Coordinates of N, CA, C and O in Angstrom, one line a residue:
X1 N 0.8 -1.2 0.0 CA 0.0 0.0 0.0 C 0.9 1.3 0.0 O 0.5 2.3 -0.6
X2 N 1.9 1.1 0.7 CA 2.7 2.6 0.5 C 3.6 2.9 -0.4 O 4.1 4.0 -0.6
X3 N 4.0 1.6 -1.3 CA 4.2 2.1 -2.9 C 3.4 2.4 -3.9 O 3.7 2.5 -5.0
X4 N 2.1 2.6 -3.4 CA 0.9 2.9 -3.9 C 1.1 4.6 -3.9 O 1.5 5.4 -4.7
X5 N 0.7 4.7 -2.2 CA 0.7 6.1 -2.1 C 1.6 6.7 -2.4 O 1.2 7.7 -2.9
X6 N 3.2 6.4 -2.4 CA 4.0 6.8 -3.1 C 4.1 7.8 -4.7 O 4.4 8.9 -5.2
X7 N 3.7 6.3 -5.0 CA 3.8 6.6 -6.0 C 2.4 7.8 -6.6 O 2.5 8.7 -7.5
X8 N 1.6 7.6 -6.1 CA 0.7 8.8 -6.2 C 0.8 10.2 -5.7 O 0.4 11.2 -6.2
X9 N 1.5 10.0 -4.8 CA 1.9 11.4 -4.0 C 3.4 12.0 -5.1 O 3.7 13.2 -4.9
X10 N 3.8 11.6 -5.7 CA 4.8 11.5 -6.6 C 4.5 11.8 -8.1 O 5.3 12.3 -8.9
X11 N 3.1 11.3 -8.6 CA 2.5 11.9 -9.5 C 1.5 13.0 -9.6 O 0.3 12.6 -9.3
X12 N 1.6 14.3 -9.9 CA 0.7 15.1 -9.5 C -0.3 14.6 -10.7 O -1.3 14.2 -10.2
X13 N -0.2 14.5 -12.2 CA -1.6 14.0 -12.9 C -1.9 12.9 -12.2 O -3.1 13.2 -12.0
X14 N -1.6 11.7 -11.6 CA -2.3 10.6 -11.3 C -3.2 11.1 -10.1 O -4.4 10.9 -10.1
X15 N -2.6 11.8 -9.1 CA -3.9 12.7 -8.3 C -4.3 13.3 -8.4 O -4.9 13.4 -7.3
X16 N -4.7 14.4 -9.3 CA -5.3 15.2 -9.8 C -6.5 13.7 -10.3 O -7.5 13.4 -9.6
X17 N -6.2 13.2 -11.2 CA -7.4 12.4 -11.6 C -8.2 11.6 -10.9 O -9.4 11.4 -11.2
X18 N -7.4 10.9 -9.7 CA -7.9 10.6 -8.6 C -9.1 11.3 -8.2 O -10.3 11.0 -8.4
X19 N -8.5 12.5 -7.5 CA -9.3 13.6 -6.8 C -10.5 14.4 -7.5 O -11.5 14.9 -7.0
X20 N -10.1 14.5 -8.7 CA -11.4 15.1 -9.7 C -12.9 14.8 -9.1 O -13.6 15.5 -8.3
X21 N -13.2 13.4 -9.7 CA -14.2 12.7 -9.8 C -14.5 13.3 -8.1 O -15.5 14.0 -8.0
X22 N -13.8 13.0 -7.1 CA -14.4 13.0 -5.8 C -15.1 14.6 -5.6 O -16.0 15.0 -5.0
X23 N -14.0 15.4 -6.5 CA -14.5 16.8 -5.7 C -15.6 17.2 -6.7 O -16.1 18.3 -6.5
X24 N -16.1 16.6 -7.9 CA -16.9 17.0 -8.4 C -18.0 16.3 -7.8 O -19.0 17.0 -8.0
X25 N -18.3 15.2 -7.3 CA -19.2 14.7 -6.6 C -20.0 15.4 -5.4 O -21.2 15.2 -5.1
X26 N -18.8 16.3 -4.7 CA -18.6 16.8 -3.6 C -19.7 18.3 -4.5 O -20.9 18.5 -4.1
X27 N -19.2 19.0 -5.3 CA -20.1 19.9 -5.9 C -20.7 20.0 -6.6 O -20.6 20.3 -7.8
X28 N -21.8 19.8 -5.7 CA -23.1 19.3 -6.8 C -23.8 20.5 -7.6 O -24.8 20.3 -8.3
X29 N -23.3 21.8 -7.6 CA -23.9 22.5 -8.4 C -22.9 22.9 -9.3 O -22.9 24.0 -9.8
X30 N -22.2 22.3 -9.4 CA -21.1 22.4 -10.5 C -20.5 23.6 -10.9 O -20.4 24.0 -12.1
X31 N -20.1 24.2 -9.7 CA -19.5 25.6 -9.9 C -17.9 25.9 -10.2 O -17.4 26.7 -10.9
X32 N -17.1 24.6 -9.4 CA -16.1 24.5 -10.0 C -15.2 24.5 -8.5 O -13.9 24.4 -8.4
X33 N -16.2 24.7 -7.3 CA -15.8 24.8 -5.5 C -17.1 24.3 -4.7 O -18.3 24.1 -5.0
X34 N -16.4 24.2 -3.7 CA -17.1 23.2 -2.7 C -17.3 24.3 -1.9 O -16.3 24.9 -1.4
X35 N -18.7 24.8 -1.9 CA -19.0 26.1 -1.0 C -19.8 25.1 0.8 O -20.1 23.9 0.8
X36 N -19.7 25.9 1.6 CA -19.8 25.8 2.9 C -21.4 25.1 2.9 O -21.3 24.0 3.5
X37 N -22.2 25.2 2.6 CA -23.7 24.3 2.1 C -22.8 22.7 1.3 O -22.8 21.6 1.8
X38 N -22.5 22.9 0.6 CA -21.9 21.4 0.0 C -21.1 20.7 1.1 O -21.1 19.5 1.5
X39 N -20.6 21.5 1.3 CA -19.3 20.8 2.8 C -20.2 19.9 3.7 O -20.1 18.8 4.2
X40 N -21.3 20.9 3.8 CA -21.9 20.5 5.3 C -23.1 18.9 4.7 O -23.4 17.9 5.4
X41 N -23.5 19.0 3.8 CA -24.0 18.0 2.6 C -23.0 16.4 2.5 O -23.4 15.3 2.7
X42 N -21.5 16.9 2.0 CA -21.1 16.1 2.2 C -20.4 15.5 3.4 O -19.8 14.4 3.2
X43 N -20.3 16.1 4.6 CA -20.3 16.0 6.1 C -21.5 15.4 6.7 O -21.4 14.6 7.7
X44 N -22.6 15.8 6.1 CA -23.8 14.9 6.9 C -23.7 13.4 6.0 O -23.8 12.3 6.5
X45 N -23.7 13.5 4.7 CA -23.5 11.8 4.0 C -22.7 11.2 4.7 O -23.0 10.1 5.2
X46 N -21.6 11.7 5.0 CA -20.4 11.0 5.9 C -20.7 10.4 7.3 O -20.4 9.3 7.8
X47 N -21.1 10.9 7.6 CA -21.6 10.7 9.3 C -22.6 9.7 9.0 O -22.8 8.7 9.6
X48 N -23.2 10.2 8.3 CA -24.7 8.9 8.2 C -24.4 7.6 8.2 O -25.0 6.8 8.8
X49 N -23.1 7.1 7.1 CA -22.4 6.4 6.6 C -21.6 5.6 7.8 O -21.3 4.5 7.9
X50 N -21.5 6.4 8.3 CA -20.9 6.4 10.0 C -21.7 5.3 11.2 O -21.5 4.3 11.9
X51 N -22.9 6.1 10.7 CA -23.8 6.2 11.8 C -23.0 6.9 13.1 O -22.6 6.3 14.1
X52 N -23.0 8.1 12.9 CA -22.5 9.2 13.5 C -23.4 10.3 14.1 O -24.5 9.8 14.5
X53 N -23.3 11.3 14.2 CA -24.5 12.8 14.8 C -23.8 13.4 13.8 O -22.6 13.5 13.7
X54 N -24.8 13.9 12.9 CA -24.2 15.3 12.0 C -23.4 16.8 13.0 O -23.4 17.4 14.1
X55 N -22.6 16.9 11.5 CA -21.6 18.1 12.0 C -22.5 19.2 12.6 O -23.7 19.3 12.3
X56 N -21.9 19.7 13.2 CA -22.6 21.6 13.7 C -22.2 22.3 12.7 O -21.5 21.8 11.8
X57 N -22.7 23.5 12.7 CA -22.7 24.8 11.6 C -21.2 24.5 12.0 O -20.5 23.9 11.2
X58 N -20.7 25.2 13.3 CA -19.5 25.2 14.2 C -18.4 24.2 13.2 O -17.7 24.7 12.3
X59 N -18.4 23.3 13.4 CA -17.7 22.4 12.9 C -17.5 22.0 11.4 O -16.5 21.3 11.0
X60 N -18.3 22.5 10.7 CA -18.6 22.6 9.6 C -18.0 23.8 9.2 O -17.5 23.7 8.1
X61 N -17.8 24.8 9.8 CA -17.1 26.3 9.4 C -15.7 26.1 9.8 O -14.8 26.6 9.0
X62 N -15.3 25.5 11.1 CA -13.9 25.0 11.2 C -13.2 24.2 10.1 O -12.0 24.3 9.6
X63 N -14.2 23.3 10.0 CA -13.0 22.4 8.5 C -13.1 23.2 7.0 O -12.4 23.1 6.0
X64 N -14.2 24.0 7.3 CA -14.0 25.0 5.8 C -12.9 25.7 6.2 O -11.8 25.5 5.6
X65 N -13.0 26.4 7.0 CA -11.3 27.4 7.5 C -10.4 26.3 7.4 O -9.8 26.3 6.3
X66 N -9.9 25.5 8.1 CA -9.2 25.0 7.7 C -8.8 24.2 6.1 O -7.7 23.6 5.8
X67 N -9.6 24.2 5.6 CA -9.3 23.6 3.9 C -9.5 25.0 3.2 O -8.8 25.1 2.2
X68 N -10.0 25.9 3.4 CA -9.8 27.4 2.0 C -8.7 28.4 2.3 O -8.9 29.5 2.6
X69 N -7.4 27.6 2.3 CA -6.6 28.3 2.0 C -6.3 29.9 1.9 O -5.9 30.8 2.7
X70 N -6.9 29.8 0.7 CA -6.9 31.4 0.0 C -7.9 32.4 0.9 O -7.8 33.6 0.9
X71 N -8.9 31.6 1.9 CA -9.8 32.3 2.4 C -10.7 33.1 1.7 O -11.0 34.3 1.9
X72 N -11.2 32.1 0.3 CA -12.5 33.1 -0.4 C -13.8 32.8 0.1 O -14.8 33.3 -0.4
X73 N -14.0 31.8 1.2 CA -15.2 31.4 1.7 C -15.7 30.1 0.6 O -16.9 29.9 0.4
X74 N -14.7 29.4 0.0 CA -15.1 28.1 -0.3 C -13.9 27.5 -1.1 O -12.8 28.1 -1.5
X75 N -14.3 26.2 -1.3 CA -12.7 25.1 -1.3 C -12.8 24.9 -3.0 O -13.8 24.6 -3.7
X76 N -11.3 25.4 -3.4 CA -11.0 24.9 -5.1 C -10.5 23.5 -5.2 O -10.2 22.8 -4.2
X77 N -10.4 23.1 -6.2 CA -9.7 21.6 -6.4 C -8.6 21.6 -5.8 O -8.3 21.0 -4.8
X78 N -7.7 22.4 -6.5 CA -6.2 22.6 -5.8 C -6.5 22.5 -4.1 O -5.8 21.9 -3.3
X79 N -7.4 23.0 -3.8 CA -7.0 23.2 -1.9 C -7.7 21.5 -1.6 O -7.5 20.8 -0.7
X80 N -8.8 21.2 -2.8 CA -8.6 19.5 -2.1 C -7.7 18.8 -2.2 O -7.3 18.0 -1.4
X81 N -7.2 19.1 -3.3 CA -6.1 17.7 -3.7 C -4.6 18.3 -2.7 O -3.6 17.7 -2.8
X82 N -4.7 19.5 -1.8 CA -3.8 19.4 -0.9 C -4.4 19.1 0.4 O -3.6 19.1 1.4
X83 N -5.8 18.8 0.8 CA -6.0 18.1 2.0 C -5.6 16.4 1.0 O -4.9 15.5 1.4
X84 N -6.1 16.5 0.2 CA -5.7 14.5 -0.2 C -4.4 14.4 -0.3 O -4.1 13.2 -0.7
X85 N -3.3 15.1 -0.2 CA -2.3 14.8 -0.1 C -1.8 14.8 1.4 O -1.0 14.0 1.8
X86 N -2.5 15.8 2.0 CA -2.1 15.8 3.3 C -2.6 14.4 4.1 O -1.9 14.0 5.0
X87 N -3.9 13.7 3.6 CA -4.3 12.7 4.1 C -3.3 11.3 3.6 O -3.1 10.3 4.2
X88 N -2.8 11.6 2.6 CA -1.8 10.4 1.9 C -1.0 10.6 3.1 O -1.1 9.9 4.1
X89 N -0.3 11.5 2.9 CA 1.2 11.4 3.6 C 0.7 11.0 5.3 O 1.7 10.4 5.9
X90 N -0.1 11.1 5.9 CA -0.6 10.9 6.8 C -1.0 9.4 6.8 O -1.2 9.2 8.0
X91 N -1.3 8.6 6.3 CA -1.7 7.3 5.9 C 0.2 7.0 5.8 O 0.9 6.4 6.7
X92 N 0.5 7.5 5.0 CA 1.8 7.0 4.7 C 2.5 6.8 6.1 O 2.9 5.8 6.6
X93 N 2.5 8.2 6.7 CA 3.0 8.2 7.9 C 2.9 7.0 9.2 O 3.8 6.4 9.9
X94 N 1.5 6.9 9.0 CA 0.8 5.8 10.0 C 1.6 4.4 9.3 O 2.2 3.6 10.0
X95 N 1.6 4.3 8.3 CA 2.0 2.8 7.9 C 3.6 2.8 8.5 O 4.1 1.9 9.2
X96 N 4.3 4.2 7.9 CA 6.0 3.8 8.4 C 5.7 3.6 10.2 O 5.9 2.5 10.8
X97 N 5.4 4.5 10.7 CA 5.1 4.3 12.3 C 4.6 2.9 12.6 O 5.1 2.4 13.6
X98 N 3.9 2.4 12.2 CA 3.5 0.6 12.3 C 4.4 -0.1 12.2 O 4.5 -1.1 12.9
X99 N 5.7 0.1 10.8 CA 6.4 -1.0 10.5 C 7.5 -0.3 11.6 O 7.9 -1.1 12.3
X100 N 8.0 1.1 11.9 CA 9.0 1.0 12.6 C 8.7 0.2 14.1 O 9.5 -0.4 14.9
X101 N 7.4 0.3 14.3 CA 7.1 0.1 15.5 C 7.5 -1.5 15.3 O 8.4 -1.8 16.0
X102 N 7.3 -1.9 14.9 CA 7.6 -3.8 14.5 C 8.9 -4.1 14.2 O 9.4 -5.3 14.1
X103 N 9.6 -2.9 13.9 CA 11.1 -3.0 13.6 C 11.4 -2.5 14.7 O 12.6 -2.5 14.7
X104 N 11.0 -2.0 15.7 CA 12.0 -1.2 16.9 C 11.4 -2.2 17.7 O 12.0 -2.3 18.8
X105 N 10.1 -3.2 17.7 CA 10.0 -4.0 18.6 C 10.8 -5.7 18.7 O 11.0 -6.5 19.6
X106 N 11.1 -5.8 17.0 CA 12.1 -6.9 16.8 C 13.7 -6.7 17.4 O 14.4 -7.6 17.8
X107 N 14.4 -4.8 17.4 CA 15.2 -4.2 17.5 C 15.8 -4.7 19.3 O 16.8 -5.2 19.7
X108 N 14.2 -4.0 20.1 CA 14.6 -4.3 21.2 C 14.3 -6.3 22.1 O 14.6 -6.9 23.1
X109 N 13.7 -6.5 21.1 CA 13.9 -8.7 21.5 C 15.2 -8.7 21.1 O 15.8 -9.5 21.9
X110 N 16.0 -8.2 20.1 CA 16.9 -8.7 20.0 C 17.9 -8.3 21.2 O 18.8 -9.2 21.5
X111 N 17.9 -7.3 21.8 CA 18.6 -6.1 22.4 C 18.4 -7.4 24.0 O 19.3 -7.9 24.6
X112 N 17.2 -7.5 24.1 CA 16.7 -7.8 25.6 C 17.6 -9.3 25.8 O 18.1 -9.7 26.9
X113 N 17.8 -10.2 24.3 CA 18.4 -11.4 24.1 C 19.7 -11.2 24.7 O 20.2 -11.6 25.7
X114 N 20.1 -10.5 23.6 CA 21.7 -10.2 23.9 C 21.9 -9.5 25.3 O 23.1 -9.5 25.7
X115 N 21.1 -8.8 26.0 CA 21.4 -8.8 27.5 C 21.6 -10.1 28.3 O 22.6 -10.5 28.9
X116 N 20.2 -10.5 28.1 CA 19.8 -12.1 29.0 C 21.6 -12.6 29.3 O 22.4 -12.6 30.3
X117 N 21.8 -12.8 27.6 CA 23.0 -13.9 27.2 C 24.4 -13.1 28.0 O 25.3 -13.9 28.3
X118 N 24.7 -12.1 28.3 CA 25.7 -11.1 28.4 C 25.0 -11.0 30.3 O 25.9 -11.3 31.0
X119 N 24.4 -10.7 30.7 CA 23.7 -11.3 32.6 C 24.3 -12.7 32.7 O 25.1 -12.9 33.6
X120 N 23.9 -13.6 32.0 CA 24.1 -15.2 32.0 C 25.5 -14.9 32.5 O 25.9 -14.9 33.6
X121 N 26.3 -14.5 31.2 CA 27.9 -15.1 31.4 C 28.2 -14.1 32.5 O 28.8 -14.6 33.5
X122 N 28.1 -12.4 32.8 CA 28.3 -12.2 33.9 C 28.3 -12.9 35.0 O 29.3 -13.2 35.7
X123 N 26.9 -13.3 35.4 CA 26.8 -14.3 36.6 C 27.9 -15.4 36.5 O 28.7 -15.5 37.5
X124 N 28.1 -16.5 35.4 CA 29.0 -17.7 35.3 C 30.1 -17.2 35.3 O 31.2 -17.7 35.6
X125 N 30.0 -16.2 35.0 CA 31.8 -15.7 35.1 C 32.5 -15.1 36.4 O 33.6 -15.3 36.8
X126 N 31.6 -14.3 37.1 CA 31.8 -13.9 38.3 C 32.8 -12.3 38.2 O 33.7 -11.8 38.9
X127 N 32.2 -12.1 37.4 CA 32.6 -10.7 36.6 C 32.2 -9.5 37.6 O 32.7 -8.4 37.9
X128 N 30.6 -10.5 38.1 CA 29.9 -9.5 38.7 C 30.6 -8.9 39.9 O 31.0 -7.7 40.1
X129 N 30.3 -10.1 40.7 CA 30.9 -10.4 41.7 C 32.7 -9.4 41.8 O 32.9 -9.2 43.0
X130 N 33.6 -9.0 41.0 CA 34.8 -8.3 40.7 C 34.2 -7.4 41.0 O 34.4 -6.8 42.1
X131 N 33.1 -7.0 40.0 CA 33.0 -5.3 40.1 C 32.4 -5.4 41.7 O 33.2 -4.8 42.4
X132 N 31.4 -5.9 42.3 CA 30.9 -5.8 43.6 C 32.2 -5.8 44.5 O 32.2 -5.3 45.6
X133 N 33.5 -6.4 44.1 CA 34.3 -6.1 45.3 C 35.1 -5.0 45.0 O 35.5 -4.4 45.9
X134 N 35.4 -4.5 43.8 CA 36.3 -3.4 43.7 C 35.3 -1.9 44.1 O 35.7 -0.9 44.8
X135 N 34.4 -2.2 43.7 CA 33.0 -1.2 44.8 C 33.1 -1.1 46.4 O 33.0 -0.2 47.3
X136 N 33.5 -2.4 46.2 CA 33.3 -2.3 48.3 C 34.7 -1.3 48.3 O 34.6 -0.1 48.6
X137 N 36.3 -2.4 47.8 CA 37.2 -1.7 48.2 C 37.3 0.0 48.1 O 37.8 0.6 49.0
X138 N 36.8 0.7 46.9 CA 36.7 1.8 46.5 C 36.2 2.2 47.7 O 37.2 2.4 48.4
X139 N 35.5 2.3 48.1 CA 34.3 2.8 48.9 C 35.1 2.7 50.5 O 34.9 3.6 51.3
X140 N 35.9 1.5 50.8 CA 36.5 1.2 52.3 C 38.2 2.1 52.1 O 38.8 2.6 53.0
X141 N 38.5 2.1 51.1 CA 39.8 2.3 50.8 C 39.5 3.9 50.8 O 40.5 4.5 51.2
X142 N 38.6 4.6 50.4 CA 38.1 5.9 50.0 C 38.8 6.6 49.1 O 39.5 7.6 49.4
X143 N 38.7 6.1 47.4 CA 40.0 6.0 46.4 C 38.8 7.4 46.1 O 37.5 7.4 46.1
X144 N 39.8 8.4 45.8 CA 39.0 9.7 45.4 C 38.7 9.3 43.9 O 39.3 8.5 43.2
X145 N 37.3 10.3 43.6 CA 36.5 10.3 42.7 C 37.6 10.2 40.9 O 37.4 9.5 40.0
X146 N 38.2 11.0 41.1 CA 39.4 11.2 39.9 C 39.9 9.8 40.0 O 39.9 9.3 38.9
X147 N 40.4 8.9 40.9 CA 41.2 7.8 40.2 C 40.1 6.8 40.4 O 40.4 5.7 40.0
X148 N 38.7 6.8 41.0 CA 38.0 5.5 40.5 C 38.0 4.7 39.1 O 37.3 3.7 39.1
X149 N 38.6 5.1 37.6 CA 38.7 4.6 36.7 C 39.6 3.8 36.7 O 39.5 2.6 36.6
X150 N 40.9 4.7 36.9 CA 42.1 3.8 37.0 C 42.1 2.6 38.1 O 42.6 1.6 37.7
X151 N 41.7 2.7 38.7 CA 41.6 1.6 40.0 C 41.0 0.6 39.7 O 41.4 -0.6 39.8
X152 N 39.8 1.0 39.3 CA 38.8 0.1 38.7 C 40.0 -0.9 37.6 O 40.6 -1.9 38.0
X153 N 40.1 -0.6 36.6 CA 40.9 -0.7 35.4 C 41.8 -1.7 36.2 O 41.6 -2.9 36.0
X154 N 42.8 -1.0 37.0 CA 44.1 -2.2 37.7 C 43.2 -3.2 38.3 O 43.4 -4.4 37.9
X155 N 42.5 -3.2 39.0 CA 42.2 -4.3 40.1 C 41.4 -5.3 39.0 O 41.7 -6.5 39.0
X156 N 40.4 -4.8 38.0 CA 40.6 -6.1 37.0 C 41.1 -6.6 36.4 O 41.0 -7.8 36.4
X157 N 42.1 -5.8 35.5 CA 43.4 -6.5 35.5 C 44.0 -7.8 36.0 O 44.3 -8.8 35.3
X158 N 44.0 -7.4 37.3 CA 44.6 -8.3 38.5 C 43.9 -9.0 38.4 O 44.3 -9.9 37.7
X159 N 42.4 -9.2 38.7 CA 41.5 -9.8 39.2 C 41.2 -10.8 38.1 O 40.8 -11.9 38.1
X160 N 41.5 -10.0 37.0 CA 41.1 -11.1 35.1 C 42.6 -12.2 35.7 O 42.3 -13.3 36.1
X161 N 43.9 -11.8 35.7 CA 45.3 -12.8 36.1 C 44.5 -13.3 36.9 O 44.2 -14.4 36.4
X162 N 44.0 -13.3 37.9 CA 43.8 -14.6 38.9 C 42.7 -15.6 38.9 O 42.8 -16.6 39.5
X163 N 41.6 -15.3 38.2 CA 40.5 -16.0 37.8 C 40.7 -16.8 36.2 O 40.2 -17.8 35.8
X164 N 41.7 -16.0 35.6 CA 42.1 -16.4 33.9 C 41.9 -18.1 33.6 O 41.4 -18.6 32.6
X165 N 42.3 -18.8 34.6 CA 42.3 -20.2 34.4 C 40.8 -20.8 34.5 O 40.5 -22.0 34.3
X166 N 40.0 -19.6 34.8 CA 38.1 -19.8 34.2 C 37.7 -19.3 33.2 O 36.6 -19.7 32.9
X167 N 38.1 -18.7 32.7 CA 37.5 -18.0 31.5 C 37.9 -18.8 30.5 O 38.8 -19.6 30.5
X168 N 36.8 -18.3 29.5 CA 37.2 -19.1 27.9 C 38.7 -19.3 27.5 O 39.4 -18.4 28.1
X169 N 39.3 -20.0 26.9 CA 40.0 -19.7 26.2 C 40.4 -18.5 25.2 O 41.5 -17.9 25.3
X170 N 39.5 -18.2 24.4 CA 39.9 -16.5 23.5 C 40.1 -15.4 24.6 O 41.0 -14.6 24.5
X171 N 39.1 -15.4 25.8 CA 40.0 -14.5 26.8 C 40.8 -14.2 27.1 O 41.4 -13.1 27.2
X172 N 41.2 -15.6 27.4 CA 42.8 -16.0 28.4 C 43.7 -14.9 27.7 O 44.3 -14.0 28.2
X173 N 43.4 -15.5 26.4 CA 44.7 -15.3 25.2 C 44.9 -13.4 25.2 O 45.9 -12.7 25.1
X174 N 43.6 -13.2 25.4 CA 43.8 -11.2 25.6 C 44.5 -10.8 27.0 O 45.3 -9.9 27.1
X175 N 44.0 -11.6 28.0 CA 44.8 -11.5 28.7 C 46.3 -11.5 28.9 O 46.9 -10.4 28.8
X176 N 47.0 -12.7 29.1 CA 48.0 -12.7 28.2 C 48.8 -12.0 27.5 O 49.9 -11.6 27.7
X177 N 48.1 -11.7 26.7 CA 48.7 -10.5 25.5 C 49.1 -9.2 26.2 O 50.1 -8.7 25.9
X178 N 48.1 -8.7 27.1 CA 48.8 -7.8 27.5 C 49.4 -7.4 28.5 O 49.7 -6.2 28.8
X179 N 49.9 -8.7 29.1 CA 50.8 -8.3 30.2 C 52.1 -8.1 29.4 O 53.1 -7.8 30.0

């Protein structure tokens, strides 16, 4: 459907011809504009169609202000076929908003996975448990705010050397390497 609208919103003759037939329907006395009596004509068909409560004068005079542009007190083709474009892109809009929503929902299952899996090996690794002690020591040792990185940094270090004979193998080997 949205290479549809695309492509319509992309062709100004293909909406133009679209839109014709509707706004001539829309004016039934064939003047060439959809005067504020026609509006309110084709507003009560609509509702009925609904099964709705017809528009108010009120409301009927708001959506004419808002579609006559030029403000001559009634709507030309041109100002429909820019509410029907405004309604396209709007349609369009809603469809990308649906698929990103389905793509930012596949985005974060993936996201939530690769945590689970990355919590798991923290826990089996005892990774956790590191940082929980270099926290305590930080905190007992009272290492000022400027070297908690570095400290952090050395005591895993250390702490990766003394546990290394648990960890995977491709670890070790980083390990290793950079002593």
């Amino acid at each position: 459907m949205s290479a549809d609208i695309r492509r319509i919103l992309n062709n100004e003759e293909e909406l133009i011809n679209i839109s014709r037939p509707i706004f001539q329907a829309i004016d039934v006395d064939n003047s060439g504009y959809v005067d504020e009596k026609e509006l309110y004509q084709m507003m009560c068909n609509t509702a009925s169609e609904f099964q709705i409560a017809n528009p108010t004068l009120e409301e009927v005079q708001t959506t004419m202000q808002g579609l006559d542009r030029n403000r001559d007190g009634k709507i030309s083709l041109d100002e429909y076929i820019e509410l029907v474009k405004g309604l396209l892109r709007e349609m369009l809009k809603g469809e990308t908003d649906t698929q990103d929503n389905g793509n930012e929902k596949k985005a974060e299952e993936q996201i939530n996975k690769q945590l689970q899996m990355f919590e798991k090996y923290l826990e089996e690794s005892g990774i956790t448990m590191a940082f929980q002690l270099i926290f305590a020591e930080i905190l007992t040792k009272k290492i000022e705010p400027n070297n908690v990185f570095t400290y952090t940094a050395m005591r895993l270090r250390q702490i990766g050397k003394e546990i290394a004979h648990l960890l995977p193998k491709n670890l070790t080997a980083n390990i290793s390497e950079s002593n």
